[in-house]
Short mmCIF file of C-alpha atoms in Angstrom, two decimals:
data_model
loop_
_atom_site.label_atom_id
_atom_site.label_comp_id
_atom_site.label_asym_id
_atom_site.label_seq_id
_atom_site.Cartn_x
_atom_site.Cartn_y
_atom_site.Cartn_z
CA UNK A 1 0.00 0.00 0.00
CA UNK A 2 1.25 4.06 -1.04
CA UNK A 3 2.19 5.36 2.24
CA UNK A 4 1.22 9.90 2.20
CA UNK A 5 2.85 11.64 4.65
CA UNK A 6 0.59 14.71 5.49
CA UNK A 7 1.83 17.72 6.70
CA UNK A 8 -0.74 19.83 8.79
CA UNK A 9 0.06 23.80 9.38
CA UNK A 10 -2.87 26.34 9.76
CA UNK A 11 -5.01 26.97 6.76
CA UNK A 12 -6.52 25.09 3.64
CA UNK A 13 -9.69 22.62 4.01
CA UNK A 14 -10.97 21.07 7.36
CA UNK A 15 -8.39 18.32 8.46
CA UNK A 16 -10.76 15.54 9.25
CA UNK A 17 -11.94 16.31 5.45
CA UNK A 18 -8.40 16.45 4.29
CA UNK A 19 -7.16 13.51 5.71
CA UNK A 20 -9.95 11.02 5.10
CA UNK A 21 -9.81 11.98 1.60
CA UNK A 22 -6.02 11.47 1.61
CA UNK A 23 -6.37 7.82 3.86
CA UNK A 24 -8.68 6.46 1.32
CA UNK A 25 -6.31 6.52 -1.33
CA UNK A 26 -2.62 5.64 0.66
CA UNK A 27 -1.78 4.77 4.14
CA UNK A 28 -1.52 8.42 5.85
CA UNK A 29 1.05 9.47 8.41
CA UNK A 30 0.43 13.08 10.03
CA UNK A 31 3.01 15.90 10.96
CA UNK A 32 1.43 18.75 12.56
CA UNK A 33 3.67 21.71 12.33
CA UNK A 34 0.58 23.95 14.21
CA UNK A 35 -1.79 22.84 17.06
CA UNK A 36 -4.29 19.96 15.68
CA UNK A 37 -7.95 21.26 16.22
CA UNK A 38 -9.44 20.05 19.23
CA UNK A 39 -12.07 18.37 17.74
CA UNK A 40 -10.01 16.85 15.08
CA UNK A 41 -7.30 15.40 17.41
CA UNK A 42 -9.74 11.79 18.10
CA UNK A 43 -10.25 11.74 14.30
CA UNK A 44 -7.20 12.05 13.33
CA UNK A 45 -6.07 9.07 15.84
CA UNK A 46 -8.15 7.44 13.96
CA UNK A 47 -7.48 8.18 10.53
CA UNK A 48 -3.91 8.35 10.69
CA UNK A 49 -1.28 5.33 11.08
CA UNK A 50 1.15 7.91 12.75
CA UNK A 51 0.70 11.65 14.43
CA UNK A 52 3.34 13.35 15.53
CA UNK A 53 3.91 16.93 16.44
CA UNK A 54 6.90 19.65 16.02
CA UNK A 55 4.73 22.78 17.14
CA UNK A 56 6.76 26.48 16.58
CA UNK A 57 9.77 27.10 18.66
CA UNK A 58 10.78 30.45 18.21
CA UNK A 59 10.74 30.14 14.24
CA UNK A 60 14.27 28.05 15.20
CA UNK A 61 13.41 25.23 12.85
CA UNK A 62 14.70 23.78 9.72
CA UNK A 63 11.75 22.59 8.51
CA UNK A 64 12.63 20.99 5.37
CA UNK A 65 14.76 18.70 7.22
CA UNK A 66 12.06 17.65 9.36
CA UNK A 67 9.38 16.88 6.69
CA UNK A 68 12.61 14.92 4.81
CA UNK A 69 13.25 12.93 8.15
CA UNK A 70 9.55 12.21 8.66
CA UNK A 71 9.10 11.03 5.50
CA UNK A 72 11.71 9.11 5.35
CA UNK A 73 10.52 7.13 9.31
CA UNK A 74 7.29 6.31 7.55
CA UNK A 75 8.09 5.38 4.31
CA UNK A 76 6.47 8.09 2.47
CA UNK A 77 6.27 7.81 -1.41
CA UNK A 78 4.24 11.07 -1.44
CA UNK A 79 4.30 14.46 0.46
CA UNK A 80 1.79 17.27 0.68
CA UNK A 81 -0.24 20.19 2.41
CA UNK A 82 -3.25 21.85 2.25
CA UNK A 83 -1.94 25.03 4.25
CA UNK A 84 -0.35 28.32 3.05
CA UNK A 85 1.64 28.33 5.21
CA UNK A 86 3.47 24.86 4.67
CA UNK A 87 3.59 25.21 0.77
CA UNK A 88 6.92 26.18 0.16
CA UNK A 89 8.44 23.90 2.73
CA UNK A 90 6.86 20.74 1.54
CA UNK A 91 8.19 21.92 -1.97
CA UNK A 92 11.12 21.94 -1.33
CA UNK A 93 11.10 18.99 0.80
CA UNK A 94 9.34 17.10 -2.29
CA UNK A 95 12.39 17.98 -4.22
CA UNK A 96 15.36 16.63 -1.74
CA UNK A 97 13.55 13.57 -1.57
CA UNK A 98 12.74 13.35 -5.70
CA UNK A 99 8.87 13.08 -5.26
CA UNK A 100 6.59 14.92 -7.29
CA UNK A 101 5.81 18.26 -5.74
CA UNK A 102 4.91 22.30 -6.33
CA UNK A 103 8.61 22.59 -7.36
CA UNK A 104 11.06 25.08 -6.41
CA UNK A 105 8.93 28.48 -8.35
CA UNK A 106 6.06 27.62 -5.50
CA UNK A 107 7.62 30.49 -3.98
CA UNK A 108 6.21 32.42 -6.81
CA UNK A 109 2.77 31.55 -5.89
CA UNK A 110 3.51 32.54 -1.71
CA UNK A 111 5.22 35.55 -1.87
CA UNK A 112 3.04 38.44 -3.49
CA UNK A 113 5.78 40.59 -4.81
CA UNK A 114 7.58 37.69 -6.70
CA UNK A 115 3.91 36.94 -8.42
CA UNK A 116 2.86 40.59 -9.50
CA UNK A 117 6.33 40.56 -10.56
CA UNK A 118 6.64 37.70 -13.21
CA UNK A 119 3.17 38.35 -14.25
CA UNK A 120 3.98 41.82 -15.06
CA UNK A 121 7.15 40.70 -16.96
CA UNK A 122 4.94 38.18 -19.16
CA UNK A 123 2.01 40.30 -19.82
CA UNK A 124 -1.00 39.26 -17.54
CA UNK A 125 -3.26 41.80 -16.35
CA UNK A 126 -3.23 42.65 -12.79
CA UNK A 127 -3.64 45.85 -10.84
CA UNK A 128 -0.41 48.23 -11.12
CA UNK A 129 1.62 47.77 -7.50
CA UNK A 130 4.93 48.12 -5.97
CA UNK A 131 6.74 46.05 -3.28
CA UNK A 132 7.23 47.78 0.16
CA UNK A 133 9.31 47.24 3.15
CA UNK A 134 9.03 50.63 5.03
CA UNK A 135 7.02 53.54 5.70
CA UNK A 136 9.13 55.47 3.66
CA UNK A 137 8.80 53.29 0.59
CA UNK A 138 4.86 53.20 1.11
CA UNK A 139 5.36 56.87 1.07
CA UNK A 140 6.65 56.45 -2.47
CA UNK A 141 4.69 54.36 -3.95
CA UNK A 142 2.11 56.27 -3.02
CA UNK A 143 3.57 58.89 -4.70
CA UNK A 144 3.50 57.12 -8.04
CA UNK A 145 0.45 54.91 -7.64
CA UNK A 146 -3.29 56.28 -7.79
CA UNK A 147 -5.78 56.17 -4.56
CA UNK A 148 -7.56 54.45 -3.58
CA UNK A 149 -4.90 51.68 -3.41
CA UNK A 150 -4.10 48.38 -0.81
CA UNK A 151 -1.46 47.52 0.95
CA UNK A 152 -1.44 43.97 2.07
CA UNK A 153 1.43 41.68 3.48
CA UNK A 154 3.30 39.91 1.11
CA UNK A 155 3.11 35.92 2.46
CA UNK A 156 -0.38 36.79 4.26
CA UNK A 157 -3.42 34.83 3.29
CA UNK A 158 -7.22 35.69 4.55
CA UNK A 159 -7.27 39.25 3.91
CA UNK A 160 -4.79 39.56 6.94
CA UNK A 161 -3.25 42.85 7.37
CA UNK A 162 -4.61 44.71 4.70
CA UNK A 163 -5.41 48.39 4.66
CA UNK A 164 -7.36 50.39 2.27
CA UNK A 165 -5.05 53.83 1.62
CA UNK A 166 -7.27 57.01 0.37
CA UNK A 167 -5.34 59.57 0.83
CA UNK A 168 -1.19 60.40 1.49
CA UNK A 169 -2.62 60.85 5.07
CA UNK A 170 -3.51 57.42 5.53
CA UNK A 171 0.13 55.74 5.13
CA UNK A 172 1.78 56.40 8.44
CA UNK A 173 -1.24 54.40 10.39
CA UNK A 174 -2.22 52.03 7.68
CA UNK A 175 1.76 50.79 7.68
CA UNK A 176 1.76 50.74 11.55
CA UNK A 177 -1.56 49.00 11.85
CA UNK A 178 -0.70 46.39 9.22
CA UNK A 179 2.84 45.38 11.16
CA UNK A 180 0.89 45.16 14.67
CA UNK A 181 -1.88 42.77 12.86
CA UNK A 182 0.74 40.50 11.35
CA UNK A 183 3.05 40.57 14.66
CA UNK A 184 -0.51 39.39 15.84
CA UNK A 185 -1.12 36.71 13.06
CA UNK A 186 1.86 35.27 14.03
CA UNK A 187 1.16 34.33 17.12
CA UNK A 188 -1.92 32.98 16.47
CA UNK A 189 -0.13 31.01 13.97
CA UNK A 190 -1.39 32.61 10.44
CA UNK A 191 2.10 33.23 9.18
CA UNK A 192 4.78 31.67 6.76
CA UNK A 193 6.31 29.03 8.77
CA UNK A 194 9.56 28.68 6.31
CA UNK A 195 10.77 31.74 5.25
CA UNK A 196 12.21 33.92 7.90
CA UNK A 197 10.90 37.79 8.55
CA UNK A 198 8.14 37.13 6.48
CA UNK A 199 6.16 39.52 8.23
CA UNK A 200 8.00 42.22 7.22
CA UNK A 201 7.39 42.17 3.10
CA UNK A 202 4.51 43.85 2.16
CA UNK A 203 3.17 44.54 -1.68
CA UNK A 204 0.90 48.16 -2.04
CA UNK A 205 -1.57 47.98 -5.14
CA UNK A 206 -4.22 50.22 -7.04
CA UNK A 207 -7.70 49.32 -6.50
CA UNK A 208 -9.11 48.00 -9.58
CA UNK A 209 -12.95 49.32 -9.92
CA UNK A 210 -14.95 45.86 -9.97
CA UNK A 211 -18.96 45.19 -11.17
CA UNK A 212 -20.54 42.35 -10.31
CA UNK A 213 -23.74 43.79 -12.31
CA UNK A 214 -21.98 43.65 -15.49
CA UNK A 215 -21.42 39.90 -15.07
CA UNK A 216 -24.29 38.45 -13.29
CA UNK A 217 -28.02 38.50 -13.72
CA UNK A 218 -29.11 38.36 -10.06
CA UNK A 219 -28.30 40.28 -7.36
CA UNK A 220 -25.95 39.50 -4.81
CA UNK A 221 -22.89 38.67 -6.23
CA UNK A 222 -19.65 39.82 -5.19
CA UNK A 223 -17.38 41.23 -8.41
CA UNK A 224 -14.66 38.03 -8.08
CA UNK A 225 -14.24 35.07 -8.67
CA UNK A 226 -11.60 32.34 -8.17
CA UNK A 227 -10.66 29.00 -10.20
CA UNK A 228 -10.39 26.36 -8.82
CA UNK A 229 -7.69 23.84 -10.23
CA UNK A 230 -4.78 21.67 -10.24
CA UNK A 231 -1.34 21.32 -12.08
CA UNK A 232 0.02 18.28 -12.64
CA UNK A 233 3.82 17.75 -14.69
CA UNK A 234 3.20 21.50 -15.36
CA UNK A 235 0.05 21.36 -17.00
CA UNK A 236 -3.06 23.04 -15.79
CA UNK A 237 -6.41 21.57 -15.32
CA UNK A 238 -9.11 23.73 -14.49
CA UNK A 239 -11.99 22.80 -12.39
CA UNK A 240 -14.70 24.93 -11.75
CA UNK A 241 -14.99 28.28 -10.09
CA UNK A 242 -16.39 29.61 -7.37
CA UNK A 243 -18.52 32.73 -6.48
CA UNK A 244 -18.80 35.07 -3.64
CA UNK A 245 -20.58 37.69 -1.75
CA UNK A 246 -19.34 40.79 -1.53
CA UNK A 247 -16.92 41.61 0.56
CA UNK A 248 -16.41 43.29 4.30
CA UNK A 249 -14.05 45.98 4.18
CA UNK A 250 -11.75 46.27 3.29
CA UNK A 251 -11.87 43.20 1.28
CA UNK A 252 -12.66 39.77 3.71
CA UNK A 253 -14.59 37.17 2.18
CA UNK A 254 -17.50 36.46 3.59
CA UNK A 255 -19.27 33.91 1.41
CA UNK A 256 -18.04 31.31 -1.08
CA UNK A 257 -20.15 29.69 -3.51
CA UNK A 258 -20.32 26.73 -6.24
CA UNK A 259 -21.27 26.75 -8.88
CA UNK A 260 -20.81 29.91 -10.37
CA UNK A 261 -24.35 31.08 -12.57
CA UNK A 262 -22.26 32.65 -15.67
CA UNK A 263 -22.53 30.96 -19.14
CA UNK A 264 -19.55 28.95 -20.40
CA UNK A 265 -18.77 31.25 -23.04
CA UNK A 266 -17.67 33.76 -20.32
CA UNK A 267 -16.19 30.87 -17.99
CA UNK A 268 -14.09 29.46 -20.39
CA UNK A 269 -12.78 33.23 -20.93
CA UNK A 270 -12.08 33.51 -17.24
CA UNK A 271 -10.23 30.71 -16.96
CA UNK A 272 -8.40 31.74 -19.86
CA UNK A 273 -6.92 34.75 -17.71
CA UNK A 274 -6.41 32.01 -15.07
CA UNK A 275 -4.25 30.03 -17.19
CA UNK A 276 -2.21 32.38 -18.06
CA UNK A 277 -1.50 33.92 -14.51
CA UNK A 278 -1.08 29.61 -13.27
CA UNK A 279 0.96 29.17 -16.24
CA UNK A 280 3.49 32.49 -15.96
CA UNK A 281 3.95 30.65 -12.53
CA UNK A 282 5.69 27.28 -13.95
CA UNK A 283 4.32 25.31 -10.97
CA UNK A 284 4.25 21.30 -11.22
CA UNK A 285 2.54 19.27 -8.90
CA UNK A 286 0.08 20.63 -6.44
CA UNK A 287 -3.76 22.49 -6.03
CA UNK A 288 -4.04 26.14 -7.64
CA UNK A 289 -6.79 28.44 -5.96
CA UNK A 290 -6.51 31.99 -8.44
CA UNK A 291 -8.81 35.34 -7.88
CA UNK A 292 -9.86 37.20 -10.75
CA UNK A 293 -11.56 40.61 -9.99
CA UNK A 294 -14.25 41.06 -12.41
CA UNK A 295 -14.65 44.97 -14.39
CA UNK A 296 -17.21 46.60 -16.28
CA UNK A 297 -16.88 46.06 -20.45
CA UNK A 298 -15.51 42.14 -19.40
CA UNK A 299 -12.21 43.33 -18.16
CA UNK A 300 -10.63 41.51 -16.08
CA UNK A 301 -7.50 41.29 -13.39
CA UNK A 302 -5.94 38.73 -11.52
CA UNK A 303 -5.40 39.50 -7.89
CA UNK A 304 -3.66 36.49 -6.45
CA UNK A 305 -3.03 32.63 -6.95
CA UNK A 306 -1.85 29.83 -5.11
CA UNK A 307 -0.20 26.61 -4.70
CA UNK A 308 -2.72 24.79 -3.07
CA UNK A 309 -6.70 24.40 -3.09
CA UNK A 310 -8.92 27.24 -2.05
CA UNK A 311 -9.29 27.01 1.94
CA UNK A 312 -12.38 26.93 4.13
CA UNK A 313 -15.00 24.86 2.38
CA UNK A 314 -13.95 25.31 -0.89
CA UNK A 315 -12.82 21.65 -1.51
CA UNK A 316 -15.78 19.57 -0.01
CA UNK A 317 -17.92 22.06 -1.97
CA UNK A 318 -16.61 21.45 -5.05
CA UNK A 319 -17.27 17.61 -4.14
CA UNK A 320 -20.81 18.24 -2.90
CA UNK A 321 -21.76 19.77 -6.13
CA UNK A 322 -19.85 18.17 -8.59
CA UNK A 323 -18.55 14.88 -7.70
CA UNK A 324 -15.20 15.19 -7.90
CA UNK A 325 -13.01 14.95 -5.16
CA UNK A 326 -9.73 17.25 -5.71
CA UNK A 327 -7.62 15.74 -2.71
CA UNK A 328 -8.13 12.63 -3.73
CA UNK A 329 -6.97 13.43 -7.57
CA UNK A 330 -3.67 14.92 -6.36
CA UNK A 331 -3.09 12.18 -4.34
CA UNK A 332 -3.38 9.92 -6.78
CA UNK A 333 -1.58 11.70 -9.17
CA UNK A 334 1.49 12.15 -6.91
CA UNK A 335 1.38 8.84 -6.53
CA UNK A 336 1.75 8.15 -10.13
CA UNK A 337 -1.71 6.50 -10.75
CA UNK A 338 -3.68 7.93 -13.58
CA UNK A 339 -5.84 10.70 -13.05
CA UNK A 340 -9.07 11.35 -15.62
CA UNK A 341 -8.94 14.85 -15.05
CA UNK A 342 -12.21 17.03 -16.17
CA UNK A 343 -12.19 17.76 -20.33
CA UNK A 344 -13.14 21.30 -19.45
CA UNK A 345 -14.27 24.12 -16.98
CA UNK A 346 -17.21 22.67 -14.85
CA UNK A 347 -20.23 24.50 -14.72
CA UNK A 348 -23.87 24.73 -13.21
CA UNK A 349 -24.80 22.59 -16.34
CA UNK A 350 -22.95 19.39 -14.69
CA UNK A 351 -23.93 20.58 -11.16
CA UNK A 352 -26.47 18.09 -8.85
CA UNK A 353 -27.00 21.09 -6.61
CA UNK A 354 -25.60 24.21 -5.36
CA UNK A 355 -23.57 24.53 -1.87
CA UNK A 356 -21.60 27.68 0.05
CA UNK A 357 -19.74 28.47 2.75
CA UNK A 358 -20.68 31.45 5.13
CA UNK A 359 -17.95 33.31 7.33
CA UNK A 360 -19.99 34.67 10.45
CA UNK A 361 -18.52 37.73 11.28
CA UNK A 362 -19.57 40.72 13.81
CA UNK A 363 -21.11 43.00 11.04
CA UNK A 364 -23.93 43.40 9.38
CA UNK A 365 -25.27 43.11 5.52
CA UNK A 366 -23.56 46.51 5.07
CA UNK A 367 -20.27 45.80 6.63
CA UNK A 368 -21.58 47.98 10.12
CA UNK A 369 -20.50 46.58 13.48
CA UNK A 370 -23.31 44.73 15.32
CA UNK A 371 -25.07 46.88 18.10
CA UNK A 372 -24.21 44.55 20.65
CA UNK A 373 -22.30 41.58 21.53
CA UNK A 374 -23.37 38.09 21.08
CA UNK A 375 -22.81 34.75 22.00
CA UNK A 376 -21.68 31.75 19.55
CA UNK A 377 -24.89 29.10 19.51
CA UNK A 378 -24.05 26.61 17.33
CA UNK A 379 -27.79 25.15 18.49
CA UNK A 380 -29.88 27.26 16.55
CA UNK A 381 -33.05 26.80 14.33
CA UNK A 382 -31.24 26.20 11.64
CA UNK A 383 -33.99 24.72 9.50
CA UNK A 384 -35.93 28.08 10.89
CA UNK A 385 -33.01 30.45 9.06
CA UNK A 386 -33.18 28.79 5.50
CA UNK A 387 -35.18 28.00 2.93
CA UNK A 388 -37.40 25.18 2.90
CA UNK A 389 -34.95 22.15 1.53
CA UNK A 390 -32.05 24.06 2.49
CA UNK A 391 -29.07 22.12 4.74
CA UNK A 392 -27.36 24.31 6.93
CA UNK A 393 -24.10 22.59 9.39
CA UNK A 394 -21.45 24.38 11.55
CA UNK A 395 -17.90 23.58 10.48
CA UNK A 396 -17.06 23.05 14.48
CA UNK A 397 -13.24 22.66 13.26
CA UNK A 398 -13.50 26.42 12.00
CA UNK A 399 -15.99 27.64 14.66
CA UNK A 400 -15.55 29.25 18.13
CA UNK A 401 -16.97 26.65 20.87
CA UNK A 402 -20.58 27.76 22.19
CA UNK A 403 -20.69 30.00 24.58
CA UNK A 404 -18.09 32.13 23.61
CA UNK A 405 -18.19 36.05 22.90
CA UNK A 406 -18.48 36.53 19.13
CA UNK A 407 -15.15 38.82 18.17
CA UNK A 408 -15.13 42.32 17.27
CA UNK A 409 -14.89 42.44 13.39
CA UNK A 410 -11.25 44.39 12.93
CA UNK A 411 -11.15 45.34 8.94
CA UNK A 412 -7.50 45.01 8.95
CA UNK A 413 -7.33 41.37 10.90
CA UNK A 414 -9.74 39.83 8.41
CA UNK A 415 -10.89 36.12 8.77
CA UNK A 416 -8.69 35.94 12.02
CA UNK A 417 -11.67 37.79 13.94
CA UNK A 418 -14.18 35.25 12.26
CA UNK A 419 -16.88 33.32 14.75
CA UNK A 420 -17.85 30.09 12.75
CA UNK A 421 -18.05 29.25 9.49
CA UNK A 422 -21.38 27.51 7.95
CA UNK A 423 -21.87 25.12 4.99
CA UNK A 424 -24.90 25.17 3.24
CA UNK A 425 -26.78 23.02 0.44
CA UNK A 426 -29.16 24.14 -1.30
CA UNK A 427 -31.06 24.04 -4.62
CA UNK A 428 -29.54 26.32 -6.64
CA UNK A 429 -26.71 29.52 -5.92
CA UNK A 430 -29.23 32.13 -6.17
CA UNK A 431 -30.53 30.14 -2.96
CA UNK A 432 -27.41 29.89 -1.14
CA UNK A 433 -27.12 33.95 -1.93
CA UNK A 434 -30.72 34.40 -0.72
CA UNK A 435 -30.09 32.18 2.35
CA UNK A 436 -27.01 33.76 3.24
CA UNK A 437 -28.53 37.34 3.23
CA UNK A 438 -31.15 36.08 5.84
CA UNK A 439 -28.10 34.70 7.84
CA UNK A 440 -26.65 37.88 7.98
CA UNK A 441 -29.71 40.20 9.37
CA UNK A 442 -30.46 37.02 11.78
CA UNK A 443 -27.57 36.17 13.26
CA UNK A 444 -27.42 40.03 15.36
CA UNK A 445 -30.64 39.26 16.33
CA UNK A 446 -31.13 34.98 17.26
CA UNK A 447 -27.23 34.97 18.73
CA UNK A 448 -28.07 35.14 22.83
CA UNK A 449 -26.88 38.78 23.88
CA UNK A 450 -23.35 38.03 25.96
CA UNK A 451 -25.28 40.24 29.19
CA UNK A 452 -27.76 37.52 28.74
CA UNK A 453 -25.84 34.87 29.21
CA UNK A 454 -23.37 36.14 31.63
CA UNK A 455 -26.98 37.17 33.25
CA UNK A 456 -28.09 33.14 33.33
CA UNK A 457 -24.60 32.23 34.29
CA UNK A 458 -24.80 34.06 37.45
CA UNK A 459 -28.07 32.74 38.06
CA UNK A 460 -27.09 28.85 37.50
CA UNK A 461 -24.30 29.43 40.03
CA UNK A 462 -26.62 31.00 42.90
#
């Protein structure tokens, strides 16, 4: 039997997901390089012939040496990652030990500067930017960019540390703010865990104007969209894509969706622009996740890819709908097996259904704060919140535990100041937009009030 060693960091789909997918296709050993979920720890017992652990100790690591070692223990014929944060280091693990792998340009698809940089040497369009690594050269580029523009951290991931700049005024506390949220990411462990003083590269860009009107027929829609995909000896296979809701400022995703309701005229010309940006890249062997900001008269911009599959729910999604399970493709590929990969794009024409995943964050359909503060009840009325034949589940691996105070949404923290995360299945997309709007004006309202249950706690204990 193939033997997959699986390296866990923060990041990328659940990990009971991941590695079930991964165990029924090779025996699967598990190095956690971050803290295993709680309630993922008996699972992956369960799932895994091996776990062991090599949590952060003061960055002081050689990490490529550890995955080689591991590997080598277990008798891995494959390595791989569904985290950020771990890509690069399993790359370049994959190529000391001659297995197939991202290769050694996967830092190309991590750090942000590198990217805009080839793509802007080979033609693929992409707001203007310039790479940063002090107030005074956000000063400058500011100087020689137009405002509105973004400055975000060059290996973050989740909208972490980004700040919207309108004005010259803005760069002193947009650069400070960013550098506190990142020393912050950090330690909650959302941050490169192979390059050193990662934190400190930071890319500032133009905001492209985006319309999601021009594009889509119903309202709703966010003006993005990513493609989902895999490369494999080099050679790109599309997917599908996926959809979203608009975002919270300044730009955290609050709602991912498959399938995506466009026709597959205007698909196939999306992922065109995809292919070029995955392509410019030269990655081999691994999941590609690319966002494409969508413009009025179909133009079109890239914003970001990556070596590895979109995070959150994006993955079992993608199976939900469609069938087609991407882990277990890559898996099989890396271990040499044959892989019938899709003939083209998939769209809602080879969809059973329609599924999303909803961030819960503390603001409202707007992007205002919530008038109070709430409590995390994963024991709603679900059923009550949807439509009729609508399936709603907490994602408990990617959800605070009950009881707890629901964060204060901070624009330039992003997903890190996220309460739960919901999937939901439902008819069609239009429904999962539809649903997801009621979610949003409920949640404020049906979450207890935390006086209320500090109220009931006090009560209990007399």
């Amino acid at each position: 039997m193939s033997t997959v060693l699986f390296v866990h960091a923060k990041g990328g789909p659940p990990l009971e997901y991941a590695l079930s997918k991964v165990a029924a296709k090779a025996q699967v050993h598990l190095l956690a390089l971050s803290e295993l979920p709680a309630s993922s720890r008996e699972a992956c017992t369960r799932i895994c012939a091996s776990v062991s652990s090599s949590p952060p100790q003061d960055g002081q690591r050689d990490l490529v040496a550890l995955i080689v070692d591991r590997a080598r223990a277990v008798g891995a014929d494959a390595v791989t990652t569904s985290s950020e944060y771990a890509v690069v280091a399993v790359a370049d693990a994959c190529e000391v030990l001659g297995f197939a792998g991202p290769g050694t340009s996967c830092v190309l698809a991590r750090d942000k500067r590198l990217m805009r940089t080839v793509w802007r040497d080979k033609g693929v369009s992409q707001p203007r930017f310039r790479a940063v690594a002090s107030a005074a050269d956000l000063h400058e580029a500011a100087g020689s960019l137009d405002f509105p523009m973004l400055l975000k951290a060059a290996w973050s991931a989740g909208s972490t540390a980004h700040q919207i700049l309108r004005s010259p005024q803005d760069v002193d506390p947009a650069w400070s703010h960013a550098r506190r949220v990142m020393t912050e990411s950090e330690q909650l462990g959302y941050a490169e865990l192979h390059v050193a003083n990662a934190g400190e590269d930071y890319i500032v860009e133009e905001i492209v104007q985006g319309t999601a009107e021009d594009w889509f027929d119903e309202p709703g829609w966010g003006d993005y969209v990513s493609v989902e995909g895999i490369v494999a000896d080099g050679e790109y296979h599309p997917v599908c894509l996926s959809g979203r809701m608009p975002t919270v400022e300044p730009f955290t995703e609050r709602a991912c969706i498959t399938p995506v309701p466009l026709p597959r005229s205007v698909q196939e010309k999306i992922v065109g622009l995809a292919r070029a940006a995955v392509d410019a890249l030269e990655l081999r062997n691994c999941g590609t996740h690319t966002e494409i900001k969508l413009g009025p008269d179909g133009r079109m911009w890239v914003i970001e890819t990556a070596a590895r599959f979109g995070g959150a729910m994006t993955v079992p999604q993608i199976e939900e709908v469609f069938g087609v399970d991407l882990i277990g493709m890559l898996v099989d590929h890396l271990l040499g097996r044959e892989v019938a990969w899709p003939p083209a794009v998939l769209t809602p024409d080879e969809s059973h259904h329609a599924a999303g995943s909803l961030v819960v964050l503390a603001v409202d359909s707007q992007g205002m704060p919530w008038p109070d503060r709430r409590v995390w009840d994963s024991g709603l009325d679900w059923p009550a919140l949807v439509s009729e034949g609508s399936r709603l589940s907490v994602v408990t691996e990617s959800s605070l535990p009950d009881g707890t105070v629901v964060p204060v949404y901070d624009p330039a923290a992003g997903a890190n100041t996220m309460a739960a995360l919901c999937l939901l299945a439902a008819v069609d997309p239009v429904t999962v937009i539809r649903d997801f709007e009621a979610l949003v004006d409920a949640l404020p309202k049906v979450l207890p009030a935390a006086g209320e249950t500090a109220a009931r706690d006090e009560e209990g204990r007399r």
